[in-house]
PDB file of C-alpha atoms in Angstrom:
ATOM      1  CA  MET U 192      13.043  35.933 -68.926  1.00  0.00           C
ATOM      2  CA  LEU U 193      13.923  38.690 -66.474  1.00  0.00           C
ATOM      3  CA  GLY U 194      11.596  41.074 -68.341  1.00  0.00           C
ATOM      4  CA  TRP U 195       8.766  38.584 -67.946  1.00  0.00           C
ATOM      5  CA  GLY U 196       9.583  38.429 -64.223  1.00  0.00           C
ATOM      6  CA  VAL U 197       9.185  42.191 -63.772  1.00  0.00           C
ATOM      7  CA  GLU U 198       5.842  42.245 -65.554  1.00  0.00           C
ATOM      8  CA  PHE U 199       4.641  39.259 -63.588  1.00  0.00           C
ATOM      9  CA  LEU U 200       5.627  40.951 -60.342  1.00  0.00           C
ATOM     10  CA  TRP U 201       3.869  44.189 -61.360  1.00  0.00           C
ATOM     11  CA  ALA U 202       0.741  42.145 -62.040  1.00  0.00           C
ATOM     12  CA  GLU U 203       1.074  40.409 -58.656  1.00  0.00           C
ATOM     13  CA  MET U 204       1.408  43.768 -56.873  1.00  0.00           C
ATOM     14  CA  ASN U 205      -1.641  45.156 -58.634  1.00  0.00           C
ATOM     15  CA  ARG U 206      -3.599  41.988 -57.952  1.00  0.00           C
ATOM     16  CA  LEU U 207      -2.810  42.167 -54.246  1.00  0.00           C
ATOM     17  CA  LEU U 208      -3.618  45.875 -54.056  1.00  0.00           C
ATOM     18  CA  SER U 209      -6.926  45.322 -55.870  1.00  0.00           C
ATOM     19  CA  LEU U 210      -7.766  42.556 -53.435  1.00  0.00           C
ATOM     20  CA  LEU U 211      -7.013  44.771 -50.433  1.00  0.00           C
ATOM     21  CA  PHE U 212      -9.135  47.576 -51.875  1.00  0.00           C
ATOM     22  CA  HIS U 213     -11.944  45.184 -52.696  1.00  0.00           C
ATOM     23  CA  GLN U 214     -11.857  43.754 -49.162  1.00  0.00           C
ATOM     24  CA  GLY U 215     -11.978  47.275 -47.716  1.00  0.00           C
ATOM     25  CA  VAL U 216      -8.656  46.728 -45.957  1.00  0.00           C
ATOM     26  CA  LEU U 217      -7.163  49.763 -47.715  1.00  0.00           C
ATOM     27  CA  ASP U 218      -8.774  52.882 -49.148  1.00  0.00           C
ATOM     28  CA  GLU U 219      -7.715  55.656 -51.531  1.00  0.00           C
ATOM     29  CA  GLN U 220      -5.580  57.268 -48.819  1.00  0.00           C
ATOM     30  CA  PHE U 221      -3.030  54.489 -49.454  1.00  0.00           C
ATOM     31  CA  LEU U 222      -2.812  55.659 -53.066  1.00  0.00           C
ATOM     32  CA  GLN U 223      -2.243  59.227 -51.810  1.00  0.00           C
ATOM     33  CA  LEU U 224       0.607  57.850 -49.725  1.00  0.00           C
ATOM     34  CA  GLN U 225       2.153  56.171 -52.775  1.00  0.00           C
ATOM     35  CA  GLN U 226       1.896  59.433 -54.705  1.00  0.00           C
ATOM     36  CA  LEU U 227       4.003  61.125 -52.043  1.00  0.00           C
ATOM     37  CA  GLN U 228       6.911  58.820 -52.918  1.00  0.00           C
ATOM     38  CA  ASP U 229       9.331  59.955 -55.624  1.00  0.00           C
ATOM     39  CA  GLU U 230      13.045  60.050 -56.439  1.00  0.00           C
ATOM     40  CA  SER U 231      13.678  62.542 -53.636  1.00  0.00           C
ATOM     41  CA  SER U 232      12.018  60.216 -51.134  1.00  0.00           C
ATOM     42  CA  PRO U 233      12.149  56.735 -52.732  1.00  0.00           C
ATOM     43  CA  ASN U 234      11.360  54.788 -49.546  1.00  0.00           C
ATOM     44  CA  PHE U 235       8.690  57.088 -48.196  1.00  0.00           C
ATOM     45  CA  VAL U 236       5.890  54.508 -48.135  1.00  0.00           C
ATOM     46  CA  SER U 237       7.936  51.801 -46.420  1.00  0.00           C
ATOM     47  CA  GLU U 238       9.272  54.343 -43.881  1.00  0.00           C
ATOM     48  CA  VAL U 239       5.768  55.469 -43.009  1.00  0.00           C
ATOM     49  CA  ILE U 240       4.426  51.913 -42.803  1.00  0.00           C
ATOM     50  CA  THR U 241       7.347  50.887 -40.580  1.00  0.00           C
ATOM     51  CA  ILE U 242       6.476  53.719 -38.195  1.00  0.00           C
ATOM     52  CA  TYR U 243       2.839  52.626 -38.358  1.00  0.00           C
ATOM     53  CA  PHE U 244       3.700  49.043 -37.366  1.00  0.00           C
ATOM     54  CA  HIS U 245       5.920  50.188 -34.510  1.00  0.00           C
ATOM     55  CA  GLU U 246       3.431  52.705 -33.110  1.00  0.00           C
ATOM     56  CA  SER U 247       0.375  50.472 -33.582  1.00  0.00           C
ATOM     57  CA  GLU U 248       1.935  47.573 -31.717  1.00  0.00           C
ATOM     58  CA  LYS U 249       2.741  49.885 -28.832  1.00  0.00           C
ATOM     59  CA  LEU U 250      -0.842  51.154 -28.773  1.00  0.00           C
ATOM     60  CA  LEU U 251      -2.293  47.637 -28.949  1.00  0.00           C
ATOM     61  CA  ARG U 252      -0.096  46.543 -26.034  1.00  0.00           C
ATOM     62  CA  ASN U 253      -1.223  49.551 -24.013  1.00  0.00           C
ATOM     63  CA  LEU U 254      -4.877  48.866 -24.789  1.00  0.00           C
ATOM     64  CA  ARG U 255      -4.528  45.257 -23.686  1.00  0.00           C
ATOM     65  CA  LEU U 256      -2.844  46.313 -20.453  1.00  0.00           C
ATOM     66  CA  LEU U 257      -5.610  48.810 -19.750  1.00  0.00           C
ATOM     67  CA  LEU U 258      -8.246  46.133 -20.229  1.00  0.00           C
ATOM     68  CA  MET U 259      -6.510  43.534 -18.101  1.00  0.00           C
ATOM     69  CA  ASP U 260      -7.766  45.095 -14.906  1.00  0.00           C
ATOM     70  CA  ARG U 261     -11.524  44.854 -15.122  1.00  0.00           C
ATOM     71  CA  GLU U 262     -12.082  46.959 -12.012  1.00  0.00           C
ATOM     72  CA  LEU U 263      -9.834  49.845 -12.889  1.00  0.00           C
ATOM     73  CA  SER U 264     -10.055  50.187 -16.670  1.00  0.00           C
ATOM     74  CA  ASP U 265      -9.008  53.698 -17.606  1.00  0.00           C
ATOM     75  CA  TYR U 266     -11.442  54.483 -20.400  1.00  0.00           C
ATOM     76  CA  LYS U 267     -10.135  58.014 -20.870  1.00  0.00           C
ATOM     77  CA  LYS U 268      -6.644  56.699 -21.575  1.00  0.00           C
ATOM     78  CA  MET U 269      -8.136  54.066 -23.881  1.00  0.00           C
ATOM     79  CA  GLU U 270      -9.798  56.805 -25.910  1.00  0.00           C
ATOM     80  CA  ILE U 271      -6.505  58.668 -26.224  1.00  0.00           C
ATOM     81  CA  HIS U 272      -4.802  55.529 -27.567  1.00  0.00           C
ATOM     82  CA  LEU U 273      -7.722  54.847 -29.904  1.00  0.00           C
ATOM     83  CA  ASN U 274      -7.674  58.384 -31.273  1.00  0.00           C
ATOM     84  CA  GLN U 275      -3.969  57.956 -31.995  1.00  0.00           C
ATOM     85  CA  MET U 276      -4.571  54.622 -33.710  1.00  0.00           C
ATOM     86  CA  MET U 277      -7.412  56.102 -35.756  1.00  0.00           C
ATOM     87  CA  GLY U 278      -5.322  59.090 -36.776  1.00  0.00           C
ATOM     88  CA  SER U 279      -2.397  57.018 -38.002  1.00  0.00           C
ATOM     89  CA  SER U 280      -4.579  54.315 -39.573  1.00  0.00           C
ATOM     90  CA  SER U 281      -6.620  56.842 -41.528  1.00  0.00           C
ATOM     91  CA  SER U 282      -3.422  58.576 -42.652  1.00  0.00           C
ATOM     92  CA  ILE U 283      -2.157  55.397 -44.331  1.00  0.00           C
ATOM     93  CA  GLY U 284      -5.547  54.260 -45.634  1.00  0.00           C
ATOM     94  CA  ALA U 285      -6.033  51.352 -43.224  1.00  0.00           C
ATOM     95  CA  LYS U 286      -9.798  51.517 -43.510  1.00  0.00           C
ATOM     96  CA  ARG U 287     -10.892  48.345 -41.712  1.00  0.00           C
ATOM     97  CA  VAL U 288      -8.576  49.007 -38.770  1.00  0.00           C
ATOM     98  CA  CYS U 289     -10.044  52.504 -38.552  1.00  0.00           C
ATOM     99  CA  ASN U 290     -13.607  51.171 -38.579  1.00  0.00           C
ATOM    100  CA  VAL U 291     -12.872  48.773 -35.726  1.00  0.00           C
ATOM    101  CA  CYS U 292     -11.321  51.660 -33.753  1.00  0.00           C
ATOM    102  CA  VAL U 293     -14.598  53.573 -34.131  1.00  0.00           C
ATOM    103  CA  ALA U 294     -16.579  50.641 -32.695  1.00  0.00           C
ATOM    104  CA  PHE U 295     -13.989  50.204 -29.945  1.00  0.00           C
ATOM    105  CA  ARG U 296     -14.222  53.861 -29.013  1.00  0.00           C
ATOM    106  CA  ALA U 297     -18.025  53.621 -28.835  1.00  0.00           C
ATOM    107  CA  ALA U 298     -17.716  50.728 -26.359  1.00  0.00           C
ATOM    108  CA  SER U 299     -15.142  52.690 -24.375  1.00  0.00           C
ATOM    109  CA  GLU U 300     -17.414  55.749 -24.168  1.00  0.00           C
ATOM    110  CA  GLN U 301     -20.063  53.483 -22.626  1.00  0.00           C
ATOM    111  CA  ASN U 302     -17.527  52.004 -20.163  1.00  0.00           C
ATOM    112  CA  ASN U 303     -18.458  48.643 -21.669  1.00  0.00           C
ATOM    113  CA  HIS U 304     -15.590  46.364 -20.623  1.00  0.00           C
ATOM    114  CA  ALA U 305     -16.816  43.253 -22.451  1.00  0.00           C
ATOM    115  CA  GLY U 306     -17.489  45.276 -25.592  1.00  0.00           C
ATOM    116  CA  CYS U 307     -13.999  46.767 -25.391  1.00  0.00           C
ATOM    117  CA  LEU U 308     -12.420  43.321 -25.053  1.00  0.00           C
ATOM    118  CA  ARG U 309     -14.293  42.045 -28.107  1.00  0.00           C
ATOM    119  CA  ALA U 310     -13.308  45.151 -30.053  1.00  0.00           C
ATOM    120  CA  LEU U 311      -9.668  44.754 -29.029  1.00  0.00           C
ATOM    121  CA  GLU U 312      -9.588  41.167 -30.269  1.00  0.00           C
ATOM    122  CA  LEU U 313     -11.096  42.226 -33.562  1.00  0.00           C
ATOM    123  CA  LEU U 314      -8.645  45.131 -33.794  1.00  0.00           C
ATOM    124  CA  GLU U 315      -5.683  42.822 -33.198  1.00  0.00           C
ATOM    125  CA  HIS U 316      -6.996  40.448 -35.859  1.00  0.00           C
ATOM    126  CA  GLU U 317      -7.505  43.238 -38.418  1.00  0.00           C
ATOM    127  CA  TYR U 318      -4.109  44.731 -37.660  1.00  0.00           C
ATOM    128  CA  CYS U 319      -2.361  41.339 -38.093  1.00  0.00           C
ATOM    129  CA  TYR U 320      -4.072  40.757 -41.409  1.00  0.00           C
ATOM    130  CA  LEU U 321      -3.120  44.234 -42.632  1.00  0.00           C
ATOM    131  CA  LYS U 322       0.483  43.811 -41.481  1.00  0.00           C
ATOM    132  CA  ASN U 323       0.853  40.447 -43.232  1.00  0.00           C
ATOM    133  CA  LYS U 324      -0.592  41.776 -46.476  1.00  0.00           C
ATOM    134  CA  LEU U 325       1.562  44.906 -46.442  1.00  0.00           C
ATOM    135  CA  HIS U 326       4.655  42.765 -45.823  1.00  0.00           C
ATOM    136  CA  GLU U 327       3.638  40.642 -48.806  1.00  0.00           C
ATOM    137  CA  LEU U 328       3.236  43.793 -50.899  1.00  0.00           C
ATOM    138  CA  PHE U 329       6.656  45.105 -49.925  1.00  0.00           C
ATOM    139  CA  GLN U 330       8.293  41.749 -50.662  1.00  0.00           C
ATOM    140  CA  ILE U 331       6.840  41.741 -54.154  1.00  0.00           C
ATOM    141  CA  GLU U 332       7.954  45.357 -54.597  1.00  0.00           C
ATOM    142  CA  GLN U 333      11.493  44.461 -53.501  1.00  0.00           C
ATOM    143  CA  GLN U 334      11.626  41.510 -55.892  1.00  0.00           C
ATOM    144  CA  ARG U 335      10.331  43.729 -58.683  1.00  0.00           C
ATOM    145  CA  ALA U 336      12.972  46.374 -57.957  1.00  0.00           C
ATOM    146  CA  LEU U 337      15.703  43.704 -57.942  1.00  0.00           C
ATOM    147  CA  ALA U 338      14.426  42.167 -61.162  1.00  0.00           C
ATOM    148  CA  SER U 339      14.284  45.627 -62.812  1.00  0.00           C
ATOM    149  CA  GLY U 340      17.829  46.344 -61.722  1.00  0.00           C
ATOM    150  CA  ALA U 341      19.089  42.968 -62.929  1.00  0.00           C
ATOM    151  CA  ARG U 342      17.457  43.421 -66.313  1.00  0.00           C
ATOM    152  CA  TYR U 343      19.429  46.463 -67.451  1.00  0.00           C
ATOM    153  CA  PRO U 344      22.954  44.975 -67.444  1.00  0.00           C
ATOM    154  CA  ALA U 345      21.659  42.246 -69.811  1.00  0.00           C
ATOM    155  CA  HIS U 346      20.726  44.900 -72.407  1.00  0.00           C
ATOM    156  CA  GLN U 347      24.255  45.406 -73.742  1.00  0.00           C
ATOM    157  CA  ASN U 348      24.807  45.435 -77.481  1.00  0.00           C
TER     158      ASN U 348
ATOM    159  CA  MET I 291       9.753  64.743 -27.857  1.00  0.00           C
ATOM    160  CA  ALA I 292      10.628  65.698 -31.414  1.00  0.00           C
ATOM    161  CA  SER I 293      12.413  68.953 -32.028  1.00  0.00           C
ATOM    162  CA  PRO I 294      10.983  71.298 -34.601  1.00  0.00           C
ATOM    163  CA  SER I 295      12.399  70.549 -38.004  1.00  0.00           C
ATOM    164  CA  THR I 296      12.468  72.687 -41.097  1.00  0.00           C
ATOM    165  CA  ARG I 297      12.222  71.576 -44.652  1.00  0.00           C
ATOM    166  CA  ILE I 298      12.328  73.901 -47.561  1.00  0.00           C
ATOM    167  CA  ASP I 299      11.494  72.755 -51.032  1.00  0.00           C
ATOM    168  CA  ASP I 300      12.667  75.129 -53.738  1.00  0.00           C
ATOM    169  CA  GLY I 301       9.767  76.212 -55.829  1.00  0.00           C
ATOM    170  CA  ARG I 302       8.901  75.606 -59.349  1.00  0.00           C
ATOM    171  CA  ASP I 303       8.736  78.629 -61.588  1.00  0.00           C
ATOM    172  CA  VAL I 304       5.461  77.627 -63.112  1.00  0.00           C
ATOM    173  CA  ASP I 305       1.997  78.891 -62.398  1.00  0.00           C
ATOM    174  CA  SER I 306      -0.029  76.108 -60.824  1.00  0.00           C
ATOM    175  CA  ASP I 307      -2.953  76.745 -63.132  1.00  0.00           C
ATOM    176  CA  ASN I 308      -4.454  79.518 -65.212  1.00  0.00           C
ATOM    177  CA  SER I 309      -6.047  81.291 -62.253  1.00  0.00           C
ATOM    178  CA  GLY I 310      -3.098  83.681 -61.686  1.00  0.00           C
ATOM    179  CA  PRO I 311       0.526  83.873 -60.592  1.00  0.00           C
ATOM    180  CA  MET I 312       1.654  81.356 -57.983  1.00  0.00           C
ATOM    181  CA  ARG I 313       2.251  82.789 -54.509  1.00  0.00           C
ATOM    182  CA  GLU I 314       5.875  83.302 -53.613  1.00  0.00           C
ATOM    183  CA  LYS I 315       5.975  81.422 -50.350  1.00  0.00           C
ATOM    184  CA  LEU I 316       3.827  79.213 -48.160  1.00  0.00           C
ATOM    185  CA  SER I 317       4.886  78.328 -44.632  1.00  0.00           C
ATOM    186  CA  VAL I 318       3.039  75.650 -42.691  1.00  0.00           C
ATOM    187  CA  LEU I 319       3.421  74.469 -39.112  1.00  0.00           C
ATOM    188  CA  ILE I 320       2.257  70.917 -38.402  1.00  0.00           C
ATOM    189  CA  VAL I 321       1.394  70.247 -34.773  1.00  0.00           C
ATOM    190  CA  ASP I 322       0.715  66.599 -33.927  1.00  0.00           C
ATOM    191  CA  ASP I 323       1.938  64.247 -31.216  1.00  0.00           C
ATOM    192  CA  GLU I 324       2.229  61.354 -33.698  1.00  0.00           C
ATOM    193  CA  LEU I 325       5.415  60.947 -35.708  1.00  0.00           C
ATOM    194  CA  LEU I 326       3.623  59.197 -38.579  1.00  0.00           C
ATOM    195  CA  VAL I 327       1.052  61.963 -38.965  1.00  0.00           C
ATOM    196  CA  ARG I 328       3.730  64.690 -38.834  1.00  0.00           C
ATOM    197  CA  LYS I 329       5.736  62.855 -41.497  1.00  0.00           C
ATOM    198  CA  VAL I 330       2.772  62.312 -43.831  1.00  0.00           C
ATOM    199  CA  HIS I 331       1.370  65.836 -43.441  1.00  0.00           C
ATOM    200  CA  GLU I 332       4.797  67.401 -43.900  1.00  0.00           C
ATOM    201  CA  ARG I 333       5.352  65.442 -47.110  1.00  0.00           C
ATOM    202  CA  LEU I 334       1.840  66.217 -48.330  1.00  0.00           C
ATOM    203  CA  VAL I 335       2.342  69.949 -47.866  1.00  0.00           C
ATOM    204  CA  SER I 336       5.868  69.911 -49.325  1.00  0.00           C
ATOM    205  CA  LYS I 337       4.686  68.258 -52.540  1.00  0.00           C
ATOM    206  CA  LEU I 338       1.892  70.738 -53.176  1.00  0.00           C
ATOM    207  CA  GLU I 339       2.454  73.004 -56.155  1.00  0.00           C
ATOM    208  CA  VAL I 340       0.786  76.001 -54.546  1.00  0.00           C
ATOM    209  CA  ALA I 341       3.792  78.276 -54.016  1.00  0.00           C
ATOM    210  CA  LYS I 342       7.255  78.851 -55.453  1.00  0.00           C
ATOM    211  CA  GLN I 343       8.687  78.030 -52.051  1.00  0.00           C
ATOM    212  CA  VAL I 344       6.974  75.764 -49.546  1.00  0.00           C
ATOM    213  CA  GLN I 345       8.376  75.717 -46.033  1.00  0.00           C
ATOM    214  CA  THR I 346       7.269  73.309 -43.317  1.00  0.00           C
ATOM    215  CA  GLN I 347       8.014  72.904 -39.637  1.00  0.00           C
ATOM    216  CA  THR I 348       6.693  70.421 -37.119  1.00  0.00           C
ATOM    217  CA  ALA I 349       5.936  70.477 -33.415  1.00  0.00           C
ATOM    218  CA  THR I 350       4.761  67.691 -31.145  1.00  0.00           C
ATOM    219  CA  ASN I 351       2.317  69.717 -29.050  1.00  0.00           C
ATOM    220  CA  GLY I 352       0.781  73.141 -28.552  1.00  0.00           C
ATOM    221  CA  LYS I 353       3.498  74.230 -26.155  1.00  0.00           C
ATOM    222  CA  GLU I 354       6.189  73.685 -28.790  1.00  0.00           C
ATOM    223  CA  ALA I 355       4.030  75.615 -31.264  1.00  0.00           C
ATOM    224  CA  LEU I 356       3.789  78.502 -28.808  1.00  0.00           C
ATOM    225  CA  ASP I 357       7.555  78.402 -28.204  1.00  0.00           C
ATOM    226  CA  LEU I 358       8.147  78.635 -31.959  1.00  0.00           C
ATOM    227  CA  HIS I 359       6.019  81.758 -32.153  1.00  0.00           C
ATOM    228  CA  LEU I 360       7.688  83.276 -29.112  1.00  0.00           C
ATOM    229  CA  SER I 361      11.050  82.720 -30.788  1.00  0.00           C
ATOM    230  CA  GLY I 362       9.899  84.771 -33.775  1.00  0.00           C
ATOM    231  CA  SER I 363       8.640  82.190 -36.253  1.00  0.00           C
ATOM    232  CA  SER I 364       5.466  82.888 -38.173  1.00  0.00           C
ATOM    233  CA  PHE I 365       3.372  80.709 -40.444  1.00  0.00           C
ATOM    234  CA  ASP I 366       0.661  81.100 -43.037  1.00  0.00           C
ATOM    235  CA  ILE I 367      -1.137  77.952 -41.902  1.00  0.00           C
ATOM    236  CA  ILE I 368      -0.980  76.017 -38.646  1.00  0.00           C
ATOM    237  CA  LEU I 369      -2.374  72.458 -38.767  1.00  0.00           C
ATOM    238  CA  VAL I 370      -3.217  71.393 -35.220  1.00  0.00           C
ATOM    239  CA  ASP I 371      -4.272  67.953 -34.045  1.00  0.00           C
ATOM    240  CA  LEU I 372      -7.230  68.521 -31.735  1.00  0.00           C
ATOM    241  CA  GLN I 373      -6.872  65.200 -29.888  1.00  0.00           C
ATOM    242  CA  MET I 374      -3.418  65.698 -28.419  1.00  0.00           C
ATOM    243  CA  PRO I 375      -3.131  64.756 -24.738  1.00  0.00           C
ATOM    244  CA  ILE I 376      -0.992  67.861 -24.191  1.00  0.00           C
ATOM    245  CA  MET I 377      -2.549  71.212 -25.133  1.00  0.00           C
ATOM    246  CA  ASP I 378      -3.238  72.024 -28.765  1.00  0.00           C
ATOM    247  CA  GLY I 379      -2.460  75.689 -28.119  1.00  0.00           C
ATOM    248  CA  THR I 380      -5.229  77.260 -30.219  1.00  0.00           C
ATOM    249  CA  GLU I 381      -6.560  79.626 -27.577  1.00  0.00           C
ATOM    250  CA  GLU I 382      -3.075  80.582 -26.468  1.00  0.00           C
ATOM    251  CA  LEU I 383      -1.960  81.296 -30.049  1.00  0.00           C
ATOM    252  CA  ARG I 384      -4.956  83.550 -30.624  1.00  0.00           C
ATOM    253  CA  ALA I 385      -4.337  85.305 -27.312  1.00  0.00           C
ATOM    254  CA  MET I 386      -0.801  86.060 -28.568  1.00  0.00           C
ATOM    255  CA  GLY I 387      -2.303  87.769 -31.622  1.00  0.00           C
ATOM    256  CA  VAL I 388      -1.150  85.111 -34.067  1.00  0.00           C
ATOM    257  CA  GLU I 389      -2.743  85.835 -37.441  1.00  0.00           C
ATOM    258  CA  SER I 390      -2.029  82.511 -39.091  1.00  0.00           C
ATOM    259  CA  MET I 391      -4.868  80.428 -40.432  1.00  0.00           C
ATOM    260  CA  ILE I 392      -5.284  77.874 -37.644  1.00  0.00           C
ATOM    261  CA  VAL I 393      -6.824  74.633 -38.850  1.00  0.00           C
ATOM    262  CA  GLY I 394      -7.892  71.943 -36.437  1.00  0.00           C
ATOM    263  CA  VAL I 395      -7.413  68.370 -37.612  1.00  0.00           C
ATOM    264  CA  THR I 396      -9.383  65.668 -35.903  1.00  0.00           C
ATOM    265  CA  SER I 397      -9.607  61.910 -36.131  1.00  0.00           C
ATOM    266  CA  VAL I 398     -13.040  61.861 -34.551  1.00  0.00           C
ATOM    267  CA  ASP I 399     -16.313  63.124 -35.873  1.00  0.00           C
ATOM    268  CA  ALA I 400     -15.979  66.760 -34.885  1.00  0.00           C
ATOM    269  CA  GLY I 401     -19.571  67.596 -35.814  1.00  0.00           C
ATOM    270  CA  ALA I 402     -20.888  68.137 -32.310  1.00  0.00           C
ATOM    271  CA  ASP I 403     -17.759  69.899 -31.043  1.00  0.00           C
ATOM    272  CA  LYS I 404     -17.012  71.895 -34.174  1.00  0.00           C
ATOM    273  CA  GLU I 405     -18.719  75.009 -32.844  1.00  0.00           C
ATOM    274  CA  ALA I 406     -16.717  74.849 -29.634  1.00  0.00           C
ATOM    275  CA  PHE I 407     -13.488  74.373 -31.588  1.00  0.00           C
ATOM    276  CA  MET I 408     -14.267  77.330 -33.842  1.00  0.00           C
ATOM    277  CA  GLU I 409     -15.082  79.500 -30.826  1.00  0.00           C
ATOM    278  CA  ALA I 410     -11.705  78.582 -29.353  1.00  0.00           C
ATOM    279  CA  GLY I 411     -10.096  80.324 -32.323  1.00  0.00           C
ATOM    280  CA  LEU I 412      -9.935  77.877 -35.208  1.00  0.00           C
ATOM    281  CA  ASP I 413     -10.458  79.140 -38.739  1.00  0.00           C
ATOM    282  CA  GLU I 414     -11.372  75.680 -40.013  1.00  0.00           C
ATOM    283  CA  CYS I 415     -11.796  72.151 -38.781  1.00  0.00           C
ATOM    284  CA  LEU I 416     -10.906  69.160 -40.972  1.00  0.00           C
ATOM    285  CA  ALA I 417     -11.183  65.418 -40.483  1.00  0.00           C
ATOM    286  CA  LYS I 418      -8.197  63.113 -40.898  1.00  0.00           C
ATOM    287  CA  PRO I 419      -6.919  61.933 -43.245  1.00  0.00           C
ATOM    288  CA  LEU I 420      -5.656  65.170 -44.759  1.00  0.00           C
ATOM    289  CA  THR I 421      -5.420  65.094 -48.522  1.00  0.00           C
ATOM    290  CA  ALA I 422      -3.767  67.289 -51.123  1.00  0.00           C
ATOM    291  CA  ASP I 423      -7.194  68.633 -52.128  1.00  0.00           C
ATOM    292  CA  LYS I 424      -8.089  69.637 -48.567  1.00  0.00           C
ATOM    293  CA  ILE I 425      -4.836  71.538 -48.140  1.00  0.00           C
ATOM    294  CA  LYS I 426      -5.106  73.195 -51.566  1.00  0.00           C
ATOM    295  CA  SER I 427      -8.551  74.391 -50.549  1.00  0.00           C
ATOM    296  CA  LEU I 428      -7.044  75.999 -47.432  1.00  0.00           C
ATOM    297  CA  VAL I 429      -4.469  77.816 -49.564  1.00  0.00           C
ATOM    298  CA  GLU I 430      -7.253  79.058 -51.852  1.00  0.00           C
ATOM    299  CA  THR I 431      -9.072  80.446 -48.804  1.00  0.00           C
ATOM    300  CA  LEU I 432      -5.829  82.051 -47.689  1.00  0.00           C
ATOM    301  CA  GLU I 433      -5.481  83.735 -51.081  1.00  0.00           C
ATOM    302  CA  LYS I 434      -9.085  84.963 -51.043  1.00  0.00           C
ATOM    303  CA  ASN I 435      -8.663  86.481 -47.582  1.00  0.00           C
ATOM    304  CA  LYS I 436      -5.414  88.321 -48.469  1.00  0.00           C
TER     305      LYS I 436
END
């Protein structure tokens, strides 16, 4: 029963990952990130993603603040924040977030306030979707790890 | 501001492939203002099987990188984020006579500015995200230029 649970959870993880790849939410860089995790650094992926969430939310708040004042929008500062968001997003394979950052930066380079606002809303939407899906992935992974750990004590002859 | 950190991974005694003996040591400095990028790049470099001993250090801006060199540290490869708000340090490092391979890493399309970056002293310019293959290619260039 527990063995079935582990296999089911593996299948769920793979299904979710396939979906995220198919939707273009993640790209192969996420797989590179997973390959960097091993026994010497068993929580590497979750550590990196936690940093990503923390830093991205700071950047999104800063971008919203910069756009609140229509008259004095600091486009140079916006580009700095966007470059940071692009750098970290590309490093974890967050492809759709990255693509929206590119469009956002284009609007910023043209000092297009309305375009920047639209891009920010889309960026917030994409980020929220990514965050929810990654949380789902980590929950399944945690359940799988627990189920794997629970299985072994039952194998006593 | 993060302090420079050092990680040393003890090497494996195996040749990486049939192309010749593995180099003894590779030291890489990662200069980026973002914690996530420093962490990922440091791990990426550390896991490469391109040397018996792989040593990494990080710095959050060009000034820290310069301070490391002034304190006597030297590196085979310096990976520098070209979009840092504080100086990236490329020109200053070259002015100091640093012979490391300096590689600019950019999250924007560097096409138009690549020439300017190279003139500032870069040996190579790569787009994020960095991958194991991109870094291995740098090490191969390093070996060829020995």
